C-alpha positions as YAML, in Angstrom:
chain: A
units: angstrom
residues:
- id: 1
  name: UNK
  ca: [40.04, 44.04, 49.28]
- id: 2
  name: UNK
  ca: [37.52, 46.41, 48.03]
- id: 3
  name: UNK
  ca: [34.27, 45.13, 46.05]
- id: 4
  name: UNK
  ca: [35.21, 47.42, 43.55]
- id: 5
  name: UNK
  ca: [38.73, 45.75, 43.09]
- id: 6
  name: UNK
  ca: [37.11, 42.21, 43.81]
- id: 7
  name: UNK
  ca: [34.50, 42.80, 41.24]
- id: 8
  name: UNK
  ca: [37.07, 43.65, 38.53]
- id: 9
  name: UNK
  ca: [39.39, 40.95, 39.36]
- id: 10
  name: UNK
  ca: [36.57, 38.63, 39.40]
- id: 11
  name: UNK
  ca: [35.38, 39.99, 35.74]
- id: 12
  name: UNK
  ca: [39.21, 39.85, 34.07]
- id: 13
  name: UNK
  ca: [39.69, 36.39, 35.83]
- id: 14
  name: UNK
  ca: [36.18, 34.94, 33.56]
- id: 15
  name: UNK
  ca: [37.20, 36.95, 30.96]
- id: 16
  name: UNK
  ca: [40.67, 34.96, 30.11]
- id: 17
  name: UNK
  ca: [39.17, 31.78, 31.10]
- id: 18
  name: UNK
  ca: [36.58, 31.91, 28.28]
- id: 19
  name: UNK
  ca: [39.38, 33.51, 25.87]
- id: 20
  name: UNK
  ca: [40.88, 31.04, 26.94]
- id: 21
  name: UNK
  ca: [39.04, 28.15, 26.31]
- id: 22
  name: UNK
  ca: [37.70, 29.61, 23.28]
- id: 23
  name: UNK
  ca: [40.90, 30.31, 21.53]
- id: 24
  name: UNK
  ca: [41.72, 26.84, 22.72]
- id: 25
  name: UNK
  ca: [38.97, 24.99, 21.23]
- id: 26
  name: UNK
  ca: [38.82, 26.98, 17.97]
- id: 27
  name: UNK
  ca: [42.55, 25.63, 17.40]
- id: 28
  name: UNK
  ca: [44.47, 22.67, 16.75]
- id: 29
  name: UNK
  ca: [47.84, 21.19, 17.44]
- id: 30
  name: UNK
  ca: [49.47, 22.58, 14.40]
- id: 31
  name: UNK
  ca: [48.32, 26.18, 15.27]
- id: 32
  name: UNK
  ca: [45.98, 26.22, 11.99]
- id: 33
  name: UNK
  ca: [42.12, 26.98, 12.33]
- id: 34
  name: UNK
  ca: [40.11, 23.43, 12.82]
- id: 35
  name: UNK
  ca: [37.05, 22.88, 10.77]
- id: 36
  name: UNK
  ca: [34.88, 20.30, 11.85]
- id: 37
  name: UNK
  ca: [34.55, 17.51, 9.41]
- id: 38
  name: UNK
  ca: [36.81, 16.30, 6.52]
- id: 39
  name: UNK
  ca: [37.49, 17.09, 2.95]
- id: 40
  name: UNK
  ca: [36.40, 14.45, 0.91]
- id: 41
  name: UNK
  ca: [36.11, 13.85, -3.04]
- id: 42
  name: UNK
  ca: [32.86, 13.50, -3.92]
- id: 43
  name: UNK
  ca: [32.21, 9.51, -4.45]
- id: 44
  name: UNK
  ca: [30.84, 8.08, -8.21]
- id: 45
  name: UNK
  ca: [28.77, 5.07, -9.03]
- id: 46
  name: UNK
  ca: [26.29, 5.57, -6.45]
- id: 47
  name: UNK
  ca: [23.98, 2.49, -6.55]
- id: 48
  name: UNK
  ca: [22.61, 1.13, -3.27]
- id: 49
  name: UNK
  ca: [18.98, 0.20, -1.36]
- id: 50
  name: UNK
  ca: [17.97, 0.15, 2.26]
- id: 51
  name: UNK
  ca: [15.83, -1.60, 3.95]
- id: 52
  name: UNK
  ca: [12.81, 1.02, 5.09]
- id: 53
  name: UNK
  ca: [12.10, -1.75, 7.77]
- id: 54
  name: UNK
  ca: [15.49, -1.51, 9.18]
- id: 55
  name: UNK
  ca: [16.82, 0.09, 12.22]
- id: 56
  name: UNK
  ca: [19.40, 1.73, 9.80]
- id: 57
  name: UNK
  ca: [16.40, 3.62, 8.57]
- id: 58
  name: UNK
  ca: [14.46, 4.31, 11.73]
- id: 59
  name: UNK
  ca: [15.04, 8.12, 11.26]
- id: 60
  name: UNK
  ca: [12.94, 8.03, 7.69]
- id: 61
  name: UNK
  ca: [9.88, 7.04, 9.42]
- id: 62
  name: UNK
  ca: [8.98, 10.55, 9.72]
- id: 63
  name: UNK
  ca: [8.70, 13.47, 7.94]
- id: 64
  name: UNK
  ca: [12.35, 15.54, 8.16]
- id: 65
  name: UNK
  ca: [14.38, 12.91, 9.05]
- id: 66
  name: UNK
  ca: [17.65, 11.52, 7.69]
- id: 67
  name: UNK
  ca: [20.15, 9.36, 7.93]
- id: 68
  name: UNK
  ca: [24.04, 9.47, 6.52]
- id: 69
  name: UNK
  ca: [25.11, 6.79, 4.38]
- id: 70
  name: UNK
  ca: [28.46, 6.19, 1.77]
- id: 71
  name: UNK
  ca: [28.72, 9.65, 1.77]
- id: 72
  name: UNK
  ca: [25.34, 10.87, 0.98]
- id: 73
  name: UNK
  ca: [22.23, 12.43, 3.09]
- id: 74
  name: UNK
  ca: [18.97, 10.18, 2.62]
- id: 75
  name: UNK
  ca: [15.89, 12.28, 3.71]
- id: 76
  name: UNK
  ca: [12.21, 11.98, 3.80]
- id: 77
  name: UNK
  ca: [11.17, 15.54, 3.56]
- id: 78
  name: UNK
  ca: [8.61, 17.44, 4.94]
- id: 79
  name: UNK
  ca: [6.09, 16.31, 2.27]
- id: 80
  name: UNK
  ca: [7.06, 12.50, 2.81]
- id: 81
  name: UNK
  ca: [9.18, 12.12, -0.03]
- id: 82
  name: UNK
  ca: [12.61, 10.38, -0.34]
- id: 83
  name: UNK
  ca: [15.30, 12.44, -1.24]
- id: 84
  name: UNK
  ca: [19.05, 11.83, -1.51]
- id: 85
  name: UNK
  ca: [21.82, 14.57, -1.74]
- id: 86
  name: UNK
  ca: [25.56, 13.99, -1.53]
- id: 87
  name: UNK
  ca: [27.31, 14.71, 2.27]
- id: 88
  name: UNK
  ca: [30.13, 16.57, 0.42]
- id: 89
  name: UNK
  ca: [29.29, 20.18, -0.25]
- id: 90
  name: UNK
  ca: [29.74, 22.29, -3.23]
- id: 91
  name: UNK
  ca: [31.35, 25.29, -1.79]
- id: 92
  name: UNK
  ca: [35.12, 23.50, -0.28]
- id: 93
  name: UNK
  ca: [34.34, 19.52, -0.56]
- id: 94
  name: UNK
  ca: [33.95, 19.15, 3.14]
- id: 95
  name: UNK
  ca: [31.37, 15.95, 3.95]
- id: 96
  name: UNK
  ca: [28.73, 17.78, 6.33]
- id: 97
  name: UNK
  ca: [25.84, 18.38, 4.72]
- id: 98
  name: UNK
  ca: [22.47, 17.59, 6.27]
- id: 99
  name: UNK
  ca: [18.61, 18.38, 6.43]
- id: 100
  name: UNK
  ca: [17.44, 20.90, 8.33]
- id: 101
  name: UNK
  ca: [14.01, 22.55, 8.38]
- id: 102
  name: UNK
  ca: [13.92, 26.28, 9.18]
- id: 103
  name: UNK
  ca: [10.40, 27.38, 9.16]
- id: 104
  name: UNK
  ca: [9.19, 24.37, 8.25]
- id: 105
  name: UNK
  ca: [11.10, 24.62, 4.69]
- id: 106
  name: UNK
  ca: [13.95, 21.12, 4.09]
- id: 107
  name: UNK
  ca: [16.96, 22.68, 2.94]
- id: 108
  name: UNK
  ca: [20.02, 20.61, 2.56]
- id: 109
  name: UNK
  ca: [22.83, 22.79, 5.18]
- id: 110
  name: UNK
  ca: [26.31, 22.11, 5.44]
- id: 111
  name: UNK
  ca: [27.16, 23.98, 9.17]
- id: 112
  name: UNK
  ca: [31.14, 24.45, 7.84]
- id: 113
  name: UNK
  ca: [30.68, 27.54, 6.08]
- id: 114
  name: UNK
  ca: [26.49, 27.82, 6.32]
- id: 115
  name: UNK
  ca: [26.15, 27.08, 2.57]
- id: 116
  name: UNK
  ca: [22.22, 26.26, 1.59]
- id: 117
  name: UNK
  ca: [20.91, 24.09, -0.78]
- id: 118
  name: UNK
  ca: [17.11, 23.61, -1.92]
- id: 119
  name: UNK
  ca: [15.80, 20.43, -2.17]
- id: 120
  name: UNK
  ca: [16.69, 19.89, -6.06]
- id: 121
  name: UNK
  ca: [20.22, 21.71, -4.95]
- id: 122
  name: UNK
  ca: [19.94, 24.74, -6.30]
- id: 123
  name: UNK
  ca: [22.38, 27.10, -4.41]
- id: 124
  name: UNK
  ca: [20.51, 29.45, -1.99]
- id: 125
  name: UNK
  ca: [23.25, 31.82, -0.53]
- id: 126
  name: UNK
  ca: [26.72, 33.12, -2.19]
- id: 127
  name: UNK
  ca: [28.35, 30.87, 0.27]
- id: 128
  name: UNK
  ca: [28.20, 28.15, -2.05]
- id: 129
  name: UNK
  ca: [29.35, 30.14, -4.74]
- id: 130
  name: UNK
  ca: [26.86, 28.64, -7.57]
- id: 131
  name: UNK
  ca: [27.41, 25.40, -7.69]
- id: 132
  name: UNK
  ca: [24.93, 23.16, -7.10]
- id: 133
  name: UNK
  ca: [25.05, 20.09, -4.41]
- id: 134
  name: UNK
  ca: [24.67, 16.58, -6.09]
- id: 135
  name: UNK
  ca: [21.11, 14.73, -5.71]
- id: 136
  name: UNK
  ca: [20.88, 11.36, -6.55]
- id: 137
  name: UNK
  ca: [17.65, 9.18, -8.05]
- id: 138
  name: UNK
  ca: [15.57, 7.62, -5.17]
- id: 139
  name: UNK
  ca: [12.82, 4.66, -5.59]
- id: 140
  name: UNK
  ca: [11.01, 2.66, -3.38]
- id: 141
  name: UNK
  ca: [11.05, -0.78, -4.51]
- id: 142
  name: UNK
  ca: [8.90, -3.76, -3.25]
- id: 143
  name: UNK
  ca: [9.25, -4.95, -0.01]
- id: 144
  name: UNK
  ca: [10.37, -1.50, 1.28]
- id: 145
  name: UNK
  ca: [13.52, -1.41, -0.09]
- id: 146
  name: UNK
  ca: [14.50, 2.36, -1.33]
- id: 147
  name: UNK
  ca: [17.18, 2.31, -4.20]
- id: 148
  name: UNK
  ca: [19.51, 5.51, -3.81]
- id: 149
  name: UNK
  ca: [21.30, 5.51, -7.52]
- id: 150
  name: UNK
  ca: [22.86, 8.08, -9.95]
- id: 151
  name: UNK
  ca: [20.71, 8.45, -13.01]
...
């Protein structure tokens, strides 16, 4: 066999395996598109506390760092406050929302459809069409305990 002819045999042989395994991984067993994460209805009565001291809370020890909890994002932003948002995004209800800092700005993200939401949840791009993600009352009580609550 010629390199030539090796070379392209070689090229259309990687070329169907990543197809392949692309088209494979981007479907499920029903044949529909699968989005990561699950559609959710957005819960009510928030009302809870965690214990800062905890190793539930480890990540909230430092600035950008959250942690996931009965559906909503706790986060201790870049300026070292507590903030709480809820998991389920605006845009189609699915519960994958977190913190991320681009450029060293927190922005609550949800990585289904890349919908952006500032820290108060003001929409950032169309992709959440307007509507702003939920934020929930935080407050450190004594002994360390933060109380996540709808006000």
């Amino acid at each position: 066999m010629e390199r030539k002819a090796f070379l392209k045999t070689l090229g259309a042989g990687a070329a169907f395996a990543l197809t392949f395994s692309c088209l494979h991984g981007c479907s499920s067993d029903s044949g529909d598109n699968e989005i990561e994460g699950e559609v959710v209805e957005e819960p009510t009565g928030i009302d809870f506390t965690i214990d800062l001291n905890s190793a539930e809370a480890v990540n909230l020890t430092s600035n950008g760092g959250f942690i996931l909890k009965d559906l909503v994002v706790i986060v201790k932003n870049l300026e070292g406050e507590f903030v709480a948002a809820s998991q389920i995004c605006s845009h189609e209800g699915y519960d994958q929302v977190r913190f991320v800092s681009p450029d060293n700005v927190g922005v609550f993200y949800c990585d289904v459809h890349g919908s952006r939401f500032a820290q108060d949840g003001t929409p950032l791009n169309s992709t959440s069409e307007g509507r702003p993600l939920k934020i929930y009352s935080t407050e450190v009580l004594a002994d360390d305990m933060l109380r996540i609550f709808e006000a």
